[in-house]
Amino acid sequence: YIESGDHENLIHVSKGGFLELMGGQEHMTISFPDD
């Protein structure tokens, strides 16, 4: 049960980090040509 929860938490963190990274890159890409 702990292993399953740990795995779920890992996926949640990875997904959140990936979304944050994509959002940051998207913002940077939009801001770069705007500047």
PDB file of N, CA and C in Angstrom:
ATOM      1  N   TYR A   1       0.851  -1.206   0.000  1.00  0.00           N
ATOM      2  CA  TYR A   1       0.000   0.000   0.000  1.00  0.00           C
ATOM      3  C   TYR A   1       0.884   1.253   0.000  1.00  0.00           C
ATOM      4  N   ILE A   2       1.939   1.211   0.824  1.00  0.00           N
ATOM      5  CA  ILE A   2       2.852   2.356   0.888  1.00  0.00           C
ATOM      6  C   ILE A   2       3.559   2.520  -0.459  1.00  0.00           C
ATOM      7  N   GLU A   3       3.931   1.385  -1.052  1.00  0.00           N
ATOM      8  CA  GLU A   3       4.640   1.427  -2.330  1.00  0.00           C
ATOM      9  C   GLU A   3       3.743   2.041  -3.402  1.00  0.00           C
ATOM     10  N   SER A   4       2.467   1.658  -3.373  1.00  0.00           N
ATOM     11  CA  SER A   4       1.524   2.164  -4.359  1.00  0.00           C
ATOM     12  C   SER A   4       1.342   3.672  -4.183  1.00  0.00           C
ATOM     13  N   GLY A   5       1.210   4.101  -2.933  1.00  0.00           N
ATOM     14  CA  GLY A   5       1.036   5.526  -2.659  1.00  0.00           C
ATOM     15  C   GLY A   5       2.274   6.304  -3.052  1.00  0.00           C
ATOM     16  N   ASP A   6       3.437   5.719  -2.788  1.00  0.00           N
ATOM     17  CA  ASP A   6       4.696   6.376  -3.123  1.00  0.00           C
ATOM     18  C   ASP A   6       4.797   6.562  -4.638  1.00  0.00           C
ATOM     19  N   HIS A   7       4.383   5.539  -5.369  1.00  0.00           N
ATOM     20  CA  HIS A   7       4.444   5.584  -6.824  1.00  0.00           C
ATOM     21  C   HIS A   7       3.489   6.658  -7.351  1.00  0.00           C
ATOM     22  N   GLU A   8       2.309   6.734  -6.724  1.00  0.00           N
ATOM     23  CA  GLU A   8       1.313   7.710  -7.148  1.00  0.00           C
ATOM     24  C   GLU A   8       1.835   9.121  -6.891  1.00  0.00           C
ATOM     25  N   ASN A   9       2.494   9.289  -5.752  1.00  0.00           N
ATOM     26  CA  ASN A   9       3.033  10.599  -5.387  1.00  0.00           C
ATOM     27  C   ASN A   9       4.134  10.995  -6.368  1.00  0.00           C
ATOM     28  N   LEU A  10       4.924  10.023  -6.779  1.00  0.00           N
ATOM     29  CA  LEU A  10       6.020  10.280  -7.711  1.00  0.00           C
ATOM     30  C   LEU A  10       5.469  10.763  -9.052  1.00  0.00           C
ATOM     31  N   ILE A  11       4.394  10.117  -9.501  1.00  0.00           N
ATOM     32  CA  ILE A  11       3.779  10.495 -10.778  1.00  0.00           C
ATOM     33  C   ILE A  11       3.201  11.903 -10.671  1.00  0.00           C
ATOM     34  N   HIS A  12       2.582  12.194  -9.508  1.00  0.00           N
ATOM     35  CA  HIS A  12       1.962  13.504  -9.292  1.00  0.00           C
ATOM     36  C   HIS A  12       3.020  14.605  -9.347  1.00  0.00           C
ATOM     37  N   VAL A  13       4.145  14.349  -8.700  1.00  0.00           N
ATOM     38  CA  VAL A  13       5.234  15.335  -8.662  1.00  0.00           C
ATOM     39  C   VAL A  13       5.824  15.516 -10.060  1.00  0.00           C
ATOM     40  N   SER A  14       6.021  14.406 -10.761  1.00  0.00           N
ATOM     41  CA  SER A  14       6.615  14.473 -12.099  1.00  0.00           C
ATOM     42  C   SER A  14       5.683  15.219 -13.051  1.00  0.00           C
ATOM     43  N   LYS A  15       4.374  14.923 -12.944  1.00  0.00           N
ATOM     44  CA  LYS A  15       3.389  15.566 -13.810  1.00  0.00           C
ATOM     45  C   LYS A  15       3.346  17.066 -13.529  1.00  0.00           C
ATOM     46  N   GLY A  16       3.364  17.419 -12.237  1.00  0.00           N
ATOM     47  CA  GLY A  16       3.325  18.827 -11.854  1.00  0.00           C
ATOM     48  C   GLY A  16       4.567  19.560 -12.330  1.00  0.00           C
ATOM     49  N   GLY A  17       5.721  18.908 -12.179  1.00  0.00           N
ATOM     50  CA  GLY A  17       6.972  19.526 -12.606  1.00  0.00           C
ATOM     51  C   GLY A  17       7.007  19.700 -14.112  1.00  0.00           C
ATOM     52  N   PHE A  18       6.485  18.712 -14.829  1.00  0.00           N
ATOM     53  CA  PHE A  18       6.479  18.767 -16.290  1.00  0.00           C
ATOM     54  C   PHE A  18       5.574  19.899 -16.780  1.00  0.00           C
ATOM     55  N   LEU A  19       4.386  20.010 -16.147  1.00  0.00           N
ATOM     56  CA  LEU A  19       3.438  21.054 -16.528  1.00  0.00           C
ATOM     57  C   LEU A  19       4.026  22.426 -16.234  1.00  0.00           C
ATOM     58  N   GLU A  20       4.721  22.521 -15.091  1.00  0.00           N
ATOM     59  CA  GLU A  20       5.322  23.799 -14.702  1.00  0.00           C
ATOM     60  C   GLU A  20       6.421  24.168 -15.697  1.00  0.00           C
ATOM     61  N   LEU A  21       7.187  23.161 -16.105  1.00  0.00           N
ATOM     62  CA  LEU A  21       8.284  23.388 -17.038  1.00  0.00           C
ATOM     63  C   LEU A  21       7.725  23.825 -18.394  1.00  0.00           C
ATOM     64  N   MET A  22       6.692  23.144 -18.850  1.00  0.00           N
ATOM     65  CA  MET A  22       6.074  23.474 -20.128  1.00  0.00           C
ATOM     66  C   MET A  22       5.480  24.877 -20.086  1.00  0.00           C
ATOM     67  N   GLY A  23       4.823  25.207 -18.970  1.00  0.00           N
ATOM     68  CA  GLY A  23       4.224  26.528 -18.811  1.00  0.00           C
ATOM     69  C   GLY A  23       5.290  27.606 -18.831  1.00  0.00           C
ATOM     70  N   GLY A  24       6.415  27.342 -18.171  1.00  0.00           N
ATOM     71  CA  GLY A  24       7.504  28.315 -18.126  1.00  0.00           C
ATOM     72  C   GLY A  24       8.111  28.505 -19.502  1.00  0.00           C
ATOM     73  N   GLN A  25       8.291  27.418 -20.227  1.00  0.00           N
ATOM     74  CA  GLN A  25       8.875  27.491 -21.572  1.00  0.00           C
ATOM     75  C   GLN A  25       7.927  28.231 -22.514  1.00  0.00           C
ATOM     76  N   GLU A  26       6.624  27.959 -22.357  1.00  0.00           N
ATOM     77  CA  GLU A  26       5.636  28.595 -23.223  1.00  0.00           C
ATOM     78  C   GLU A  26       5.636  30.102 -22.975  1.00  0.00           C
ATOM     79  N   HIS A  27       5.685  30.471 -21.706  1.00  0.00           N
ATOM     80  CA  HIS A  27       5.682  31.886 -21.333  1.00  0.00           C
ATOM     81  C   HIS A  27       6.944  32.567 -21.866  1.00  0.00           C
ATOM     82  N   MET A  28       8.058  31.863 -21.773  1.00  0.00           N
ATOM     83  CA  MET A  28       9.333  32.389 -22.228  1.00  0.00           C
ATOM     84  C   MET A  28       9.310  32.557 -23.759  1.00  0.00           C
ATOM     85  N   THR A  29       8.730  31.570 -24.436  1.00  0.00           N
ATOM     86  CA  THR A  29       8.672  31.619 -25.894  1.00  0.00           C
ATOM     87  C   THR A  29       7.797  32.784 -26.359  1.00  0.00           C
ATOM     88  N   ILE A  30       6.716  33.041 -25.617  1.00  0.00           N
ATOM     89  CA  ILE A  30       5.799  34.127 -25.984  1.00  0.00           C
ATOM     90  C   ILE A  30       6.430  35.478 -25.641  1.00  0.00           C
ATOM     91  N   SER A  31       7.164  35.510 -24.519  1.00  0.00           N
ATOM     92  CA  SER A  31       7.757  36.762 -24.046  1.00  0.00           C
ATOM     93  C   SER A  31       8.970  37.150 -24.897  1.00  0.00           C
ATOM     94  N   PHE A  32       9.700  36.156 -25.375  1.00  0.00           N
ATOM     95  CA  PHE A  32      10.944  36.421 -26.109  1.00  0.00           C
ATOM     96  C   PHE A  32      10.697  37.237 -27.383  1.00  0.00           C
ATOM     97  N   PRO A  33       9.822  36.805 -28.291  1.00  0.00           N
ATOM     98  CA  PRO A  33       9.569  37.569 -29.511  1.00  0.00           C
ATOM     99  C   PRO A  33       8.841  38.877 -29.212  1.00  0.00           C
ATOM    100  N   ASP A  34       8.070  38.911 -28.123  1.00  0.00           N
ATOM    101  CA  ASP A  34       7.334  40.111 -27.748  1.00  0.00           C
ATOM    102  C   ASP A  34       8.314  41.213 -27.350  1.00  0.00           C
ATOM    103  N   ASP A  35       9.446  40.789 -26.785  1.00  0.00           N
ATOM    104  CA  ASP A  35      10.492  41.723 -26.366  1.00  0.00           C
ATOM    105  C   ASP A  35      11.306  42.127 -27.601  1.00  0.00           C
TER     106      ASP A  35
END
